Short mmCIF file of C-alpha atoms and ligand atoms in Angstrom, two decimals:
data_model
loop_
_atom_site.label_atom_id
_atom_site.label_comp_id
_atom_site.label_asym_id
_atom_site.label_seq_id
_atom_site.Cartn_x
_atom_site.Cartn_y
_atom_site.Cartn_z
CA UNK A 1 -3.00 4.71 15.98
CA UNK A 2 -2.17 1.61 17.86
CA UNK A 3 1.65 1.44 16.11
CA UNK A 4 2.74 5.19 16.84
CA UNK A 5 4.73 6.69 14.41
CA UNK A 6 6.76 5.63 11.68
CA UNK A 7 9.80 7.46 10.57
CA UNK A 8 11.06 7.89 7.33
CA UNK A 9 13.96 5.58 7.71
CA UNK A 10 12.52 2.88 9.11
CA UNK A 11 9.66 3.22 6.02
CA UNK A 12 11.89 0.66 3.70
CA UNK A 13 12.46 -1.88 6.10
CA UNK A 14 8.77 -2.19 7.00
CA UNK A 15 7.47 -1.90 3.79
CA UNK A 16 9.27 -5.51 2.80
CA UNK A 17 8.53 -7.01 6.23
CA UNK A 18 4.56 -5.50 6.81
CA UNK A 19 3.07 -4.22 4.11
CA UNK A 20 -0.09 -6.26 2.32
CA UNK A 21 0.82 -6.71 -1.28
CA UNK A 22 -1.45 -4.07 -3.05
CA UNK A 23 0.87 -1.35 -0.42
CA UNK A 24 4.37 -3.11 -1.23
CA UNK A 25 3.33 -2.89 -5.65
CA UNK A 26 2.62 0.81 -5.27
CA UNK A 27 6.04 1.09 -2.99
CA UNK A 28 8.00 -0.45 -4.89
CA UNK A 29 6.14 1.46 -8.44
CA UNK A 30 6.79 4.57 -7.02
CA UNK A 31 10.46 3.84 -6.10
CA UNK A 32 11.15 2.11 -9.62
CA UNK A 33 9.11 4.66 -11.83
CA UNK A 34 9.79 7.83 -9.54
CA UNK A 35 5.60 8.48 -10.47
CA UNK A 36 2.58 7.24 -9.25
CA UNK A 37 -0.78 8.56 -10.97
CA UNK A 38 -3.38 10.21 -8.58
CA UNK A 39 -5.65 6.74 -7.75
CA UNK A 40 -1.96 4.97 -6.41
CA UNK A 41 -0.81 8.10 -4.81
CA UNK A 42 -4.01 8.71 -2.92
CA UNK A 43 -4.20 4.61 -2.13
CA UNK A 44 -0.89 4.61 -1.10
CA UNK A 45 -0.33 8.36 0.47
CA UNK A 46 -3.35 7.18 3.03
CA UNK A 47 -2.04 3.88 3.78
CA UNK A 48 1.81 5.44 4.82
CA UNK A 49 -0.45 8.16 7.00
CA UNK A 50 -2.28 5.46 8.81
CA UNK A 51 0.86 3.69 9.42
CA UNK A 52 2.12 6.74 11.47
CA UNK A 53 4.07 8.82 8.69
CA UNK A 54 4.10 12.17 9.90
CA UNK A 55 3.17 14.91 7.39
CA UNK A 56 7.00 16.40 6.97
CA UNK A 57 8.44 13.06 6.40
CA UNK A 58 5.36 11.99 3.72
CA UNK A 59 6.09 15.37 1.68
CA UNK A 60 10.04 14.58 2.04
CA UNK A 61 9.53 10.90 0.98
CA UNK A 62 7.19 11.61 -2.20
CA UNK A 63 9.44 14.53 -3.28
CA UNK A 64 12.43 12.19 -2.83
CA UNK A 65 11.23 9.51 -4.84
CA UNK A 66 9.98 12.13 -7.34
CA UNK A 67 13.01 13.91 -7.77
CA UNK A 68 14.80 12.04 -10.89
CA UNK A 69 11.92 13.04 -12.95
CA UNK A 70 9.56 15.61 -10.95
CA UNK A 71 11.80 19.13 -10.26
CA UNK A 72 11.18 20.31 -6.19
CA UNK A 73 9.51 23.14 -7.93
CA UNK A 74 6.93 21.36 -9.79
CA UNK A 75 6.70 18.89 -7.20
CA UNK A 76 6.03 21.94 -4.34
CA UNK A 77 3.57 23.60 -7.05
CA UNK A 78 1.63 20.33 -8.61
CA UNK A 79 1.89 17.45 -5.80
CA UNK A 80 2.44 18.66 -2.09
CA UNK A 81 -1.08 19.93 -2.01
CA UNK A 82 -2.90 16.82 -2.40
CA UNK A 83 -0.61 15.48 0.34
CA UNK A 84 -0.95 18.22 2.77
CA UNK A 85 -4.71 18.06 1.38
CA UNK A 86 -4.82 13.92 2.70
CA UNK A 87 -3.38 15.23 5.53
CA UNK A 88 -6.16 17.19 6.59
CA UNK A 89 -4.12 20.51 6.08
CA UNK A 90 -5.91 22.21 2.72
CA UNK A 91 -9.27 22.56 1.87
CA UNK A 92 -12.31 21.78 3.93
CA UNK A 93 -9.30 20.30 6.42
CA UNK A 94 -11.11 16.86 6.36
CA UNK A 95 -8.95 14.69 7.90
CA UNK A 96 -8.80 11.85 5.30
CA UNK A 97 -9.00 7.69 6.27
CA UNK A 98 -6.72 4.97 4.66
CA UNK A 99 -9.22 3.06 1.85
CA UNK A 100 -10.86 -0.17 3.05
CA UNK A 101 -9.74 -3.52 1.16
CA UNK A 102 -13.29 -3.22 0.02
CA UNK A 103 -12.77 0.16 -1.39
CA UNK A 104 -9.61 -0.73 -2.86
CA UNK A 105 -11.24 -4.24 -4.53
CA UNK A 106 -14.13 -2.65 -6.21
CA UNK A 107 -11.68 0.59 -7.61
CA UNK A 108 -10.80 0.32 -11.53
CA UNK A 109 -7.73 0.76 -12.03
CA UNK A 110 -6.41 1.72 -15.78
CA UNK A 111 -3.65 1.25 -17.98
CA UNK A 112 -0.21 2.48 -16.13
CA UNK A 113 -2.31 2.83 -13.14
CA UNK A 114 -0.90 0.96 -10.20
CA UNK A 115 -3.98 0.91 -7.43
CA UNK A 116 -6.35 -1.56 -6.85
CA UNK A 117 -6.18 -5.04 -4.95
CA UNK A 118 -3.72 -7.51 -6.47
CA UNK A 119 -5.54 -10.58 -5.75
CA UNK A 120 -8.26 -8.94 -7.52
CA UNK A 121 -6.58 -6.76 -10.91
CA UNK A 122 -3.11 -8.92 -11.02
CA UNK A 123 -3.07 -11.22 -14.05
CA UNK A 124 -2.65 -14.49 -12.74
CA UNK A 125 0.71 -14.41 -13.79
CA UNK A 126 1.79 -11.75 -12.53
CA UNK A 127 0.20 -12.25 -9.04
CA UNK A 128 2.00 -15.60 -8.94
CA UNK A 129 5.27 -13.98 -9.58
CA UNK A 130 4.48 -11.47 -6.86
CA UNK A 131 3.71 -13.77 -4.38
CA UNK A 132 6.72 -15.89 -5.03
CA UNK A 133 8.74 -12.79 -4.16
CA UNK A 134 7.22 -12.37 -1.05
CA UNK A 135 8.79 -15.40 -0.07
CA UNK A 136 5.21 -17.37 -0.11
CA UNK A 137 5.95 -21.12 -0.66
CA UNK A 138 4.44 -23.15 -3.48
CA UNK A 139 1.76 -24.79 -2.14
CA UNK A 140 0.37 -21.55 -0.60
CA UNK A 141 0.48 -19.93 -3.40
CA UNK A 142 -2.08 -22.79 -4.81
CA UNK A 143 -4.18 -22.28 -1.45
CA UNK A 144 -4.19 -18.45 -2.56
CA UNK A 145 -4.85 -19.09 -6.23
CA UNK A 146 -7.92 -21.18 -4.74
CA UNK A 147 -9.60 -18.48 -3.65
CA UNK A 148 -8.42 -15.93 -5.99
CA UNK A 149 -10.45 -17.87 -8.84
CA UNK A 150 -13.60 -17.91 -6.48
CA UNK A 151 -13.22 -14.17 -5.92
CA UNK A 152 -12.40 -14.43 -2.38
CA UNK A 153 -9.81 -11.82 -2.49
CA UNK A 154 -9.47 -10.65 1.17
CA UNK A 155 -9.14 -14.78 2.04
CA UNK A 156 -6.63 -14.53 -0.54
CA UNK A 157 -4.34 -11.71 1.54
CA UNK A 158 -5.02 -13.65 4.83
CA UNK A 159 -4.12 -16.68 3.02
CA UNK A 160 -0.34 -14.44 2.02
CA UNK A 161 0.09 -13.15 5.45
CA UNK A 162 -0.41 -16.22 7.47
CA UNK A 163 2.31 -18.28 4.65
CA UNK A 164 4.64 -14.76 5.24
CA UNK A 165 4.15 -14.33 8.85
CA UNK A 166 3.95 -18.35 9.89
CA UNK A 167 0.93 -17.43 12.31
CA UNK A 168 -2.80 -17.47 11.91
CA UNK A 169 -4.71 -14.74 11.53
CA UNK A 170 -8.38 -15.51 12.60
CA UNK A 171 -10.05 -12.22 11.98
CA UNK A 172 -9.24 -12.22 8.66
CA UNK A 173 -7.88 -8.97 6.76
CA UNK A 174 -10.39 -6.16 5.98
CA UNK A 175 -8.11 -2.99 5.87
CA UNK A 176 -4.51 -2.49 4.22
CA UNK A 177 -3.74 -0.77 7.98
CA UNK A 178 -5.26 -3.51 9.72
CA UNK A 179 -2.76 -6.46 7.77
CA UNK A 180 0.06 -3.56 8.83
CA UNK A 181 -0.62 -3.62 12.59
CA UNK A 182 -1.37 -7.45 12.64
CA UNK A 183 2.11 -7.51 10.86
CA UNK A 184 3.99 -5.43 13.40
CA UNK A 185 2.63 -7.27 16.10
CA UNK A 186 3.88 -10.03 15.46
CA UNK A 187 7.14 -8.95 14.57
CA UNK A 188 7.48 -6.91 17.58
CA UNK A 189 6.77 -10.27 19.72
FE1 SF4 B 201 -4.66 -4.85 -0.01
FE2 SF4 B 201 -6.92 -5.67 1.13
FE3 SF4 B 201 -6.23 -6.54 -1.33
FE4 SF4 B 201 -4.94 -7.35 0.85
S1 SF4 B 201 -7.09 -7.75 0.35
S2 SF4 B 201 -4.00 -6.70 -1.07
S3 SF4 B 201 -4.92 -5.52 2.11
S4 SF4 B 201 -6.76 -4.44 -0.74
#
């Protein structure tokens, strides 16, 4: 892709500085509950592909942040398949592409499940609290809520990364991997 590749030390950094928000919740899920059921692990296993993760350094970085609960032999036996599966490496060796924010707004997420669009399953509490964190000032957060409560959720996200990045973004954000290289971009210039 247009970035090149990521590597796994660098993955940290960027997540804080260029990741949308539904990316950076399942990041930082995975890290604090060393688990992510299948619908965040697939959302967020494509995302970190299309960013440029290589398939070695995905398998090392899922079985690292497994490892406090998930043994490297259950991990090898129930959970690098899927990833070397996403990878286009198993199976019919499809080579798998990063969900759409339309795909991702229209999935139902469950109880404990952490997938989905924030703007669109976050109570409004708890998106408030998120955005705050991402360093998102007060009155953009109102400009956000605005068009949270009329359902435009990807206006919502462009809303987040033009308060986060301090520059417009006139296309708008349609793909998780789009709002990643519009990120770097900027940061790179
Ligand atoms: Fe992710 Fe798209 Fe929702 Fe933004 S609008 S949080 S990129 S799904």
């Amino acid at each position: 892709n247009e970035v090149g590749e990521i590597s796994l030390k660098d993955i940290y950094q960027i997540a804080k500085t260029s990741f949308p928000l539904c990316m950076r919740h399942l990041f930082e899920k995975v890290r604090e509950d060393h688990h992510l059921k299948h619908g965040g692990r697939m959302q967020l296993g494509l995302f970190l592909k299309g960013v440029g993760l290589k398939l070695d350094d995905a398998l090392a970085f899922w079985k690292a942040e497994f490892a406090p609960k998930v043994s490297a032999e259950r991990f090898d036996k129930e959970y690098a398949y899927n990833i070397r599966h996403n990878y286009g490496r198993e199976g019919k060796r499809t080579d798998y592409t990063p969900y759409s924010c339309q795909k991702i707004i229209s999935s139902t997420p469950g109880v404990g499940d952490h997938h989905g669009c924030p703007y669109r399953h976050f109570s409004e509490e708890n998106l408030r609290a998120a955005l705050v964190r991402m360093g998102v000032s007060s009155r953009a957060v109102e400009d956000v809520m605005d068009k949270v409560r009329n359902r435009h959720y990807q206006l919502a996200c462009t809303l987040t990364f033009e308060a986060v990045h301090g520059s417009s973004c006139d296309a708008g954000i349609n793909h998780p991997n789009q709002y990643f290289i519009d990120s770097q971009r900027i940061m790179q210039s």
